[in-house]
Tab-separated table of C-alpha atoms and ligand atoms in Angstrom:
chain	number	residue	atom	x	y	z
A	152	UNK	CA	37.133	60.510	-146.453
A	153	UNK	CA	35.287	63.737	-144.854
A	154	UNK	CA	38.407	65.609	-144.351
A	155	UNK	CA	36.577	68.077	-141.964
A	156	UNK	CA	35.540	65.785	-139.546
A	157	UNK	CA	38.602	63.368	-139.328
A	158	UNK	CA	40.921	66.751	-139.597
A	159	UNK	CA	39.778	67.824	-136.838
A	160	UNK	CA	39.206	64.750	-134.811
A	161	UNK	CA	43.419	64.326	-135.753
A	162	UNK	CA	43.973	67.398	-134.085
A	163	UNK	CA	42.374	66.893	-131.401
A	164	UNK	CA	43.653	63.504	-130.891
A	165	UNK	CA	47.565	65.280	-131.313
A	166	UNK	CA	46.723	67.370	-128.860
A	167	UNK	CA	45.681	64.860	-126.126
A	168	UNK	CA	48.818	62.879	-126.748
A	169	UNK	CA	51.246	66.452	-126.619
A	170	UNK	CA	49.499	66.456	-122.710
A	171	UNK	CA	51.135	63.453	-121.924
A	172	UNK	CA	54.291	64.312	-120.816
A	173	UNK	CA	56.115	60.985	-122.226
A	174	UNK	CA	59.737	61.817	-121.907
A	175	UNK	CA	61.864	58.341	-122.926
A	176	UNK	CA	61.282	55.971	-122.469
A	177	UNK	CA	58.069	56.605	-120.253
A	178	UNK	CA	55.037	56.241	-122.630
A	179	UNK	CA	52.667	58.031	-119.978
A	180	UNK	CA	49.614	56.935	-121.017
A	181	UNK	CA	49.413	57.530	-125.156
A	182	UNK	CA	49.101	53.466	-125.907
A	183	UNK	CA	46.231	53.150	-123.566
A	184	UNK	CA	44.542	56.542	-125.650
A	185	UNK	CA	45.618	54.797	-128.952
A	186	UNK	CA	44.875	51.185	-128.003
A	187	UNK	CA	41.243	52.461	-126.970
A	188	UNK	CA	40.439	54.399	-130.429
A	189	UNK	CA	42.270	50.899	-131.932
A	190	UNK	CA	39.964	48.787	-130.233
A	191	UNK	CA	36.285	50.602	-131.011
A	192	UNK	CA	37.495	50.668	-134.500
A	193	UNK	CA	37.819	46.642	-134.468
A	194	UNK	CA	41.869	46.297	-133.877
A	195	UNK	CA	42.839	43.515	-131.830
A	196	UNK	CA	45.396	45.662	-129.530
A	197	UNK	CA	48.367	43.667	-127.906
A	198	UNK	CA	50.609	45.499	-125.162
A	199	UNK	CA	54.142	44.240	-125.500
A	200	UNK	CA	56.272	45.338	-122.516
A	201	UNK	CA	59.589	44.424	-122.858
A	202	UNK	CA	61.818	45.627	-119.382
A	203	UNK	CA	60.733	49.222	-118.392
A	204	UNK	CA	59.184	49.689	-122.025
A	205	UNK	CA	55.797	49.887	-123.343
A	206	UNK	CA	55.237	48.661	-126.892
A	207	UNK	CA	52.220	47.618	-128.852
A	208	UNK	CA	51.382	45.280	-131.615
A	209	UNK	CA	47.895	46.245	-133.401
A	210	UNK	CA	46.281	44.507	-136.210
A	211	UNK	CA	42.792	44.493	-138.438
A	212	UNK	CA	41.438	42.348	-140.611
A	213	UNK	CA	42.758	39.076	-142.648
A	214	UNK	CA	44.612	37.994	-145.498
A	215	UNK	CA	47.990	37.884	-147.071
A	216	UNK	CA	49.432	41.430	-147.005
A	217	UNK	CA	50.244	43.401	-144.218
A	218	UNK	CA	50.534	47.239	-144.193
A	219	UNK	CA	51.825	48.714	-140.778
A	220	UNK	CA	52.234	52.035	-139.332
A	221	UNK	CA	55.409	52.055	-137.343
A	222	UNK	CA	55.704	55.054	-134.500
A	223	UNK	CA	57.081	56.182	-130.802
A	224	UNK	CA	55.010	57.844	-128.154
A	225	UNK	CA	58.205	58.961	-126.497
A	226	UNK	CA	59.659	62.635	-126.506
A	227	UNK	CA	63.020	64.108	-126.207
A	228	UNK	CA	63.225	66.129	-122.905
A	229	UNK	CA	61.778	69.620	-123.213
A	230	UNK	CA	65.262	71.349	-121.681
A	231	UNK	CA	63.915	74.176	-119.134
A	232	UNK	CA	60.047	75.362	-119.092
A	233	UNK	CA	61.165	78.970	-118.773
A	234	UNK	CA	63.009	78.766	-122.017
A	235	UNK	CA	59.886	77.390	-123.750
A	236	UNK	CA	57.079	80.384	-125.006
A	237	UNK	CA	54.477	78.480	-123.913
A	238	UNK	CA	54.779	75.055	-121.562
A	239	UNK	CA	56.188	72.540	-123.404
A	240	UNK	CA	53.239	69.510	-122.364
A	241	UNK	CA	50.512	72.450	-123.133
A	242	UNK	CA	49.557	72.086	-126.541
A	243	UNK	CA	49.153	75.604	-127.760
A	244	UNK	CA	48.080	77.254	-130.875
A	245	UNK	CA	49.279	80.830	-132.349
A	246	UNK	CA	48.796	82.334	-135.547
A	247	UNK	CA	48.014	78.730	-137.564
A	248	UNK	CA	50.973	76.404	-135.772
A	249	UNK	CA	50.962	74.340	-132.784
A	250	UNK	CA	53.557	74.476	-130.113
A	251	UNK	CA	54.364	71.173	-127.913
A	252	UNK	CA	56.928	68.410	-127.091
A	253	UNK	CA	56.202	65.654	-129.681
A	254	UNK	CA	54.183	67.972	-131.713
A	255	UNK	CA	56.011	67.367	-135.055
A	256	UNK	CA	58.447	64.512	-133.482
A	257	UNK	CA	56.027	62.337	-133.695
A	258	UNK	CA	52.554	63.109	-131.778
A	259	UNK	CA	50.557	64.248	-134.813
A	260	UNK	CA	51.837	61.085	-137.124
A	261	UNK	CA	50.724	58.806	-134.240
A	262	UNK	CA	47.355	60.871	-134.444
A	263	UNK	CA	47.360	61.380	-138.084
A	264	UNK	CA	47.588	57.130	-138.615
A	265	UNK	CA	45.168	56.692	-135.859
A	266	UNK	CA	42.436	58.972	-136.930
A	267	UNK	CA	43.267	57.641	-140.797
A	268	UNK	CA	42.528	53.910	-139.479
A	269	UNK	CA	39.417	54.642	-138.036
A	270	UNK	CA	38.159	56.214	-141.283
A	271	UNK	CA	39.409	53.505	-143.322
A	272	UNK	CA	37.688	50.817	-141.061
A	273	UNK	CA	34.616	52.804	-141.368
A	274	UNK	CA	34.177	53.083	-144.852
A	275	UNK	CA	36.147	49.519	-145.571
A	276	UNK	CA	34.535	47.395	-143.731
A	277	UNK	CA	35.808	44.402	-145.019
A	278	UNK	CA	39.677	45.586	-146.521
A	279	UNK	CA	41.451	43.229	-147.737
A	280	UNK	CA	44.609	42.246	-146.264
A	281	UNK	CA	45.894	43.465	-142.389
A	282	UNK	CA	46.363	47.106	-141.315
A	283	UNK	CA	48.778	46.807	-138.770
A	284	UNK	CA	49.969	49.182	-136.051
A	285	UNK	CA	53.631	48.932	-134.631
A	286	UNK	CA	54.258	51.396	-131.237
A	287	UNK	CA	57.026	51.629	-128.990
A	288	UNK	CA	58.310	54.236	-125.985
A	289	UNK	CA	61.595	53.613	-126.699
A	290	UNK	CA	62.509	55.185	-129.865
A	291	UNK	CA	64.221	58.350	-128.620
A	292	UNK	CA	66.147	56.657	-126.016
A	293	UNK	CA	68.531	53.408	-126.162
A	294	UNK	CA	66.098	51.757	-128.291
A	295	UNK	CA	67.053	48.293	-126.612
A	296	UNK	CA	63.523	47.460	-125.073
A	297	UNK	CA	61.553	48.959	-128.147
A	298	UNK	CA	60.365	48.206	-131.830
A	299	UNK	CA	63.834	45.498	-132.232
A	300	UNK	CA	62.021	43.510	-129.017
A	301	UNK	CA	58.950	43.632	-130.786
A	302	UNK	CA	60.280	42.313	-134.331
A	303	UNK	CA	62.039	40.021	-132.681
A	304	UNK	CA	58.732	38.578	-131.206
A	305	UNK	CA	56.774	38.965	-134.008
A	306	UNK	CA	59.368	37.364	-137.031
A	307	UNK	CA	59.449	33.975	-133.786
A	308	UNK	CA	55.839	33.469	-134.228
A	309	UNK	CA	56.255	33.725	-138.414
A	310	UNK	CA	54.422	37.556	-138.743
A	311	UNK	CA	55.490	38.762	-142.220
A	312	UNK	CA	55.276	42.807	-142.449
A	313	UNK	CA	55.234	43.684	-146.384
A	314	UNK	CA	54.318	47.232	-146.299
A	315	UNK	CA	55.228	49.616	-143.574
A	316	UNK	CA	55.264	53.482	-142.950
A	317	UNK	CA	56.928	55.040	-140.420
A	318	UNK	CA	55.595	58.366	-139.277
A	319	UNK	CA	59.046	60.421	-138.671
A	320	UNK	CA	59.229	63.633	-139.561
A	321	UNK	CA	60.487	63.014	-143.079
A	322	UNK	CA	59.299	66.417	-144.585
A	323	UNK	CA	61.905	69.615	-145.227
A	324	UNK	CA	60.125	72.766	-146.222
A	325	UNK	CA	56.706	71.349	-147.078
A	326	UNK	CA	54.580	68.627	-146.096
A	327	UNK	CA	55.566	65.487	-148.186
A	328	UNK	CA	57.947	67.090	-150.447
A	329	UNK	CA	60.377	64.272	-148.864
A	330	UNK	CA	59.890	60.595	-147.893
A	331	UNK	CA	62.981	58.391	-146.825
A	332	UNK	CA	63.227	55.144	-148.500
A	333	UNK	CA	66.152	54.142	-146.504
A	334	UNK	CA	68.875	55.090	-144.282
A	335	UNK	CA	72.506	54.843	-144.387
A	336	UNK	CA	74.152	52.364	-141.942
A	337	UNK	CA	76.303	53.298	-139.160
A	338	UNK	CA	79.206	51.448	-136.971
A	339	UNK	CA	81.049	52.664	-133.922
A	340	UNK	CA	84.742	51.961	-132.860
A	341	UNK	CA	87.246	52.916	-130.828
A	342	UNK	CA	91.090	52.589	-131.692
A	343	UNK	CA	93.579	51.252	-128.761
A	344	UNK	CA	96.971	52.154	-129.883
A	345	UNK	CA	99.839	51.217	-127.538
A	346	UNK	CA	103.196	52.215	-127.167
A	347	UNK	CA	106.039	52.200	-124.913
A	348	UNK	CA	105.090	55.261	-121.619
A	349	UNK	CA	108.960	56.841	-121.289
A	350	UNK	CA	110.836	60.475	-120.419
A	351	UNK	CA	110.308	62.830	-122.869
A	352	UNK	CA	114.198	63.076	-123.552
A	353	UNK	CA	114.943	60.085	-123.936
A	354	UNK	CA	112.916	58.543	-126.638
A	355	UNK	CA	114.922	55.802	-127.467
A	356	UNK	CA	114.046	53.966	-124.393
A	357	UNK	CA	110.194	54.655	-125.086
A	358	UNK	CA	107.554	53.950	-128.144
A	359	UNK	CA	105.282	56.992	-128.795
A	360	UNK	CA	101.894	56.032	-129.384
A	361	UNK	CA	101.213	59.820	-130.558
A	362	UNK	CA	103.617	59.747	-133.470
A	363	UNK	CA	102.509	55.923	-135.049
A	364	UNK	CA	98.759	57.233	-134.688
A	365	UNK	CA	99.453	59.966	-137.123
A	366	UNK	CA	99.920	57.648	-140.044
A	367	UNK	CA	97.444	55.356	-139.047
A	368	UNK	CA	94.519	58.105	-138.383
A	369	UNK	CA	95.362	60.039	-141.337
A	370	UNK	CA	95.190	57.003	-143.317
A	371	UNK	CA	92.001	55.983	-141.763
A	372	UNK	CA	90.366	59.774	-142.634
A	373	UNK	CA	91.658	60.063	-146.262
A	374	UNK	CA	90.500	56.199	-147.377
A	375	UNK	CA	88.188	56.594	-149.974
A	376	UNK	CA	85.526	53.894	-149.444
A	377	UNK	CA	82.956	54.010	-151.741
A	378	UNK	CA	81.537	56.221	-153.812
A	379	UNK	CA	78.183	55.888	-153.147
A	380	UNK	CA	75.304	54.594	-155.705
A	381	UNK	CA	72.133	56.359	-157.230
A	382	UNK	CA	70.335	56.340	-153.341
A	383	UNK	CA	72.933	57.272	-151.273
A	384	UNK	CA	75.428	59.155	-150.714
A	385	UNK	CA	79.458	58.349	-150.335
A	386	UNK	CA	80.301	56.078	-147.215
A	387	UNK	CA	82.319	58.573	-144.391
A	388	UNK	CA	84.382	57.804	-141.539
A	389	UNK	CA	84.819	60.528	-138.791
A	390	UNK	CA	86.573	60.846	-135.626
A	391	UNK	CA	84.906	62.043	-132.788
A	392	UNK	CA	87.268	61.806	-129.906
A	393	UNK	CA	90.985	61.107	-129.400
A	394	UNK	CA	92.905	60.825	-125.627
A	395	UNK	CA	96.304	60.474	-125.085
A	396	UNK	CA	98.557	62.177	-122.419
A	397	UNK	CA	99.373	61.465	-118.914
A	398	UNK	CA	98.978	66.214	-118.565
A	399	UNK	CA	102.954	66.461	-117.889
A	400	UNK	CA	104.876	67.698	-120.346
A	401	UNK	CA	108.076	65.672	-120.096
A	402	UNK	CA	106.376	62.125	-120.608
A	403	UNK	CA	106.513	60.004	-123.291
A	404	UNK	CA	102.299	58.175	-123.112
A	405	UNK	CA	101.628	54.974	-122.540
A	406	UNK	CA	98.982	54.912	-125.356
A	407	UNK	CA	96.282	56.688	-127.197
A	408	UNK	CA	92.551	56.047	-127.978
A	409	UNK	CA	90.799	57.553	-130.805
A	410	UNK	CA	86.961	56.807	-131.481
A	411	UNK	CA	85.115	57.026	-134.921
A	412	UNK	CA	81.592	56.750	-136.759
A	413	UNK	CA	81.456	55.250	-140.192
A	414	UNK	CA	78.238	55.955	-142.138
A	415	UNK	CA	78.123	54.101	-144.799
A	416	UNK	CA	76.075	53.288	-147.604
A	417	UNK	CA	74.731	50.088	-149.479
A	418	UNK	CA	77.842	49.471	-151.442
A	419	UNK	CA	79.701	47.879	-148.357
A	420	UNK	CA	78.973	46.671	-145.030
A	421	UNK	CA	79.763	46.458	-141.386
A	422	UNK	CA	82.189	43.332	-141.766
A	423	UNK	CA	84.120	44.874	-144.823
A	424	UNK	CA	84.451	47.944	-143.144
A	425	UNK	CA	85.973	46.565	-140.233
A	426	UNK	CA	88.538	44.552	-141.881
A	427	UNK	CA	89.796	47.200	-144.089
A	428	UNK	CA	90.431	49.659	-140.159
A	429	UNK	CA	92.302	46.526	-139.718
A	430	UNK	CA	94.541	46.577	-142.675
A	431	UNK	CA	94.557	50.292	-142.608
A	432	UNK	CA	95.837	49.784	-139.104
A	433	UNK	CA	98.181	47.077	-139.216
A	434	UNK	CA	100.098	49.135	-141.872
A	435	UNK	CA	101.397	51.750	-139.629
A	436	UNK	CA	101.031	50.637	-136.144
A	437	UNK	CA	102.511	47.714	-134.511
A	438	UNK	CA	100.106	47.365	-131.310
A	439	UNK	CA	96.199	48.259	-131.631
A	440	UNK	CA	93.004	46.805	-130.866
A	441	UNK	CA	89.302	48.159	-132.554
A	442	UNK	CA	86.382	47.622	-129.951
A	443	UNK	CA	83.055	47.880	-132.481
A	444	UNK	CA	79.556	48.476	-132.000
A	445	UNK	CA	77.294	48.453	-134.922
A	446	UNK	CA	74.502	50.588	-134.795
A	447	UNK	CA	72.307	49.399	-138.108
A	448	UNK	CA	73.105	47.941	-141.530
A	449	UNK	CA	72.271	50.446	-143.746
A	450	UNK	CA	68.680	49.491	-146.038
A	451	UNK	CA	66.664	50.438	-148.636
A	452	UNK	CA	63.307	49.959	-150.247
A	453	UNK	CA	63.308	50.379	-153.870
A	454	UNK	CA	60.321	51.843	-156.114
A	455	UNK	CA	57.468	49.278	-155.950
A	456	UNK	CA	54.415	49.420	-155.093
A	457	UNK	CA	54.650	50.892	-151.462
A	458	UNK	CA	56.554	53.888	-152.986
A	459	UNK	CA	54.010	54.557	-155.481
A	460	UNK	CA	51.332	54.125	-153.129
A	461	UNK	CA	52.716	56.848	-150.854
A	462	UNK	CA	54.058	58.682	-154.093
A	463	UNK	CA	50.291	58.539	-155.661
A	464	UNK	CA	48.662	59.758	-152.277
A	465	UNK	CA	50.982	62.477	-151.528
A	466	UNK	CA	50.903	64.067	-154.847
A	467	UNK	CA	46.611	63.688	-154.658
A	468	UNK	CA	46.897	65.629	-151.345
A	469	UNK	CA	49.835	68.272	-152.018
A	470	UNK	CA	49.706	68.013	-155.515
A	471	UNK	CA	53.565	67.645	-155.839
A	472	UNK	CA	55.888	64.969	-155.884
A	473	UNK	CA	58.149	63.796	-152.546
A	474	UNK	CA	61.454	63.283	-153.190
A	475	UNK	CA	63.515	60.091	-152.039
A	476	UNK	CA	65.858	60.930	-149.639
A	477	UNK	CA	68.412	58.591	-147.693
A	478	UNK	CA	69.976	61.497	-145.607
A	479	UNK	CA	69.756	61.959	-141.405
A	480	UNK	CA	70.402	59.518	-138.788
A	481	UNK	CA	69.206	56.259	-137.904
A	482	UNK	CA	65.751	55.207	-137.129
A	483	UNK	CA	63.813	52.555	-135.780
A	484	UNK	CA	63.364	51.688	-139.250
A	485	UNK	CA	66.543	49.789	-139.042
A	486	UNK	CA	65.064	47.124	-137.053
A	487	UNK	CA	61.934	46.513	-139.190
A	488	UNK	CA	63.988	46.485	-142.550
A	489	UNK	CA	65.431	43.243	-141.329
A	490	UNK	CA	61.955	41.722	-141.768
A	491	UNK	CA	62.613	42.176	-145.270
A	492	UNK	CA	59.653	44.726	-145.684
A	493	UNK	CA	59.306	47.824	-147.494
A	494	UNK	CA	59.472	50.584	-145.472
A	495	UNK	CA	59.156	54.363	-146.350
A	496	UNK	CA	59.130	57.191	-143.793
A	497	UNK	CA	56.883	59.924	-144.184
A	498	UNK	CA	55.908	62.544	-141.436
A	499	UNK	CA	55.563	66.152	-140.494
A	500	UNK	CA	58.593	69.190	-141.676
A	501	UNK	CA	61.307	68.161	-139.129
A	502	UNK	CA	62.872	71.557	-138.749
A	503	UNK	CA	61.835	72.061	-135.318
A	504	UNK	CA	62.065	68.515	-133.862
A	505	UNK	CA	64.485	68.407	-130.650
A	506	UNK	CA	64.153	71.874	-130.445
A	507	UNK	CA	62.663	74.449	-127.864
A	508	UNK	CA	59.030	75.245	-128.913
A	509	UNK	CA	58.613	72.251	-131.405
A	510	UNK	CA	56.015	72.851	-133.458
A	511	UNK	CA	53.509	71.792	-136.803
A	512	UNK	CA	51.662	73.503	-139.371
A	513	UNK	CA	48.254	73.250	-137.880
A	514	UNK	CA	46.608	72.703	-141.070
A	515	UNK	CA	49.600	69.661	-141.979
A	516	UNK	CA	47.533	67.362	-139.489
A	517	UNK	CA	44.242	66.986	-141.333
A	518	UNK	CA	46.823	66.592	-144.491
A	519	UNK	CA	48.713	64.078	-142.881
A	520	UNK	CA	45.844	62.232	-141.896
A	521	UNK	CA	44.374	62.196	-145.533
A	522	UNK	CA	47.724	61.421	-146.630
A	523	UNK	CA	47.975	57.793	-145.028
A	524	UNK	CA	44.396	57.455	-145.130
A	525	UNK	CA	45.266	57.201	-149.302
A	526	UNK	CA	47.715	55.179	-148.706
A	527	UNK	CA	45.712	52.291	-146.776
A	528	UNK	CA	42.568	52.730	-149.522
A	529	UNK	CA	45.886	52.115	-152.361
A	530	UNK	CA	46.917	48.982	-151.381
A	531	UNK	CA	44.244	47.400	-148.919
A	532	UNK	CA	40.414	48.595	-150.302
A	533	UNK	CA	38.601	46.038	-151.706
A	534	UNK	CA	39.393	45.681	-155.358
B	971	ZN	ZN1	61.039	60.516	-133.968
């Protein structure tokens, strides 16, 4: 690949897509500059709108395996202008970085991968297997309307995804020095505990909710749940909120609510987890109810040939090796993992993502670009 030209046609590309000022879920305009550079370079582009969201499905070529690049167009919102250097939807450039919403989170990986396809359609003609592309406006935001709408539709009509790369910023203090091969899981819920309301002297005629929470939520925080295995770390719970208290200081409450996050790893899952609250529960506190809400099962893509592929193209570009990393949040990557694909993230250094004056390395985008570019030519050039 001549890493001149396509370097600099990536940058360019980023910043076109930084001008569009797509804060979630609004896509403004990036698919239609994507589906357009898809298109000329023989994609067959589908829109997929699912309620207020725009999503596309992209694909090239024929054959058995399936590699697909996985991304949003959408951006956090900027905060205020003033508190930006520069305007936050005016890509800028000083001293070697470039400064925009989206820059690192994720406009230059959407870029990177489209600039990357283009070369690899050029000079493979005739690949073998499907490079697929995989775009949503809904990452940042709820995520209802996004890429799980779009799997959803794509596993009904039998699509099988083997391979798939998802550009988020993965990187810490270099590019590629860390890929995620998976992500822990993480569930929701929120503890009803009632007792009896009453005056504050005279106890016996009430049930404090207050006091048999104590137990139970100290119980809940010191359980040791797993201890994790050789990708991720131990499973945690943690409270984030409790409310109890009626704001007088002579009565007895009627009850008390207390909300926690369990992130867990690959040694349990969401139904164990809530049955052991339960027990944990039950033990102290007479009356309760747990309302849940799972966010994603954790998953994980083990070494094979995806993770050398991105291992082996990495390490030709950077010349050192990424580590595997399970750490962060969620990410749309959740959704696609139920396909039963391998998916590794790999993207731009994330320290500045969410962040006022958001930035990348400009010389990381022509890397970037050469970096997936090696990873199509390692598992789809003609043998
Ligand atoms: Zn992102």
């Amino acid at each position: 690949m001549p890493t001149t030209e396509y370097g600099a046609a990536a940058v360019a590309l980023t910043r076109q897509l930084i001008q569009c000022s797509s804060v979630t879920p609004d896509d403004a305009g990036c698919q239609e500059i994507m589906m357009q550079r898809l298109t000329a370079a023989g994609f067959t582009c589908e829109p997929m709108r699912f309620g207020d969201v725009d999503n596309f499905w992209a694909t090239r070529g024929e054959g058995e395996s399936t590699l697909v690049f996985a991304g949003h167009t959408d951006v956090v919102p900027p905060g205020p202008d003033s508190a930006w250097s520069t305007p936050p939807f005016t890509p800028t450039d000083r001293d070697g970085v470039l400064y925009g919403r989206g820059a690192a989170d994720m406009k230059a990986s959407l870029a990177a991968m489209t600039v990357a396809a283009e070369a690899f359609a050029k000079q493979y003609s005739d690949h073998s297997g499907r490079v697929g592309f995989l775009i949503t406006a809904d990452e940042e935001g709820p995520a209802t309307d996004g890429t799980v709408k779009v799997v959803e539709a794509l596993i009904a009509r039998g699509e099988r995804l083997d391979w798939c790369v998802v550009g988020e910023p993965s990187s810490s203090k270099s590019l590629g020095d860390v890929i995620k091969n998976g992500r822990r899981g993480s569930i929701n819920g929120v503890i009803t505990i009632r007792g009896k309301q009453g005056h504050i002297a005279y106890p016996q005629f009430a049930d404090n909710p207050i006091h048999s929470a104590f137990l139970a939520l100290d119980a809940l925080a010191k359980e040791p749940w797993d201890e994790g295995n050789a990708f991720f770390e131990p499973t945690r719970l943690q409270f984030g909120n409790i409310q109890a208290g009626t704001g007088a200081t002579n009565v007895i409450p009627g009850s008390l609510s207390a909300q926690f996050n369990v992130r867990f790893s690959t040694e349990t899952d969401a139904t164990t987890i809530r049955s052991r609250c339960e027990q944990i529960l039950s033990a102290h506190v007479a009356d309760f109810d747990i309302e849940w809400r799972l966010s994603g099962e954790p998953f994980l893509t083990k070494p094979g040939a995806l993770v050398d592929a991105v291992t082996a193209s990495i390490e030709a570009i950077t010349g050192t090796s990424p580590t595997l990393s399970t750490g962060g949040g969620t990410s749309d990557g959740r959704f696609i993992a139920k396909t039963g694909t391998q998916i590794v993230e790999l993207g731009p250094i994330n320290a500045s993502i969410h962040q006022i004056d958001e930035h990348i390395l400009l010389s990381d985008i022509p890397r970037l670009t050469a970096i997936y570019y090696g990873i199509m030519t390692r598992l789809l050039a003609p043998q």
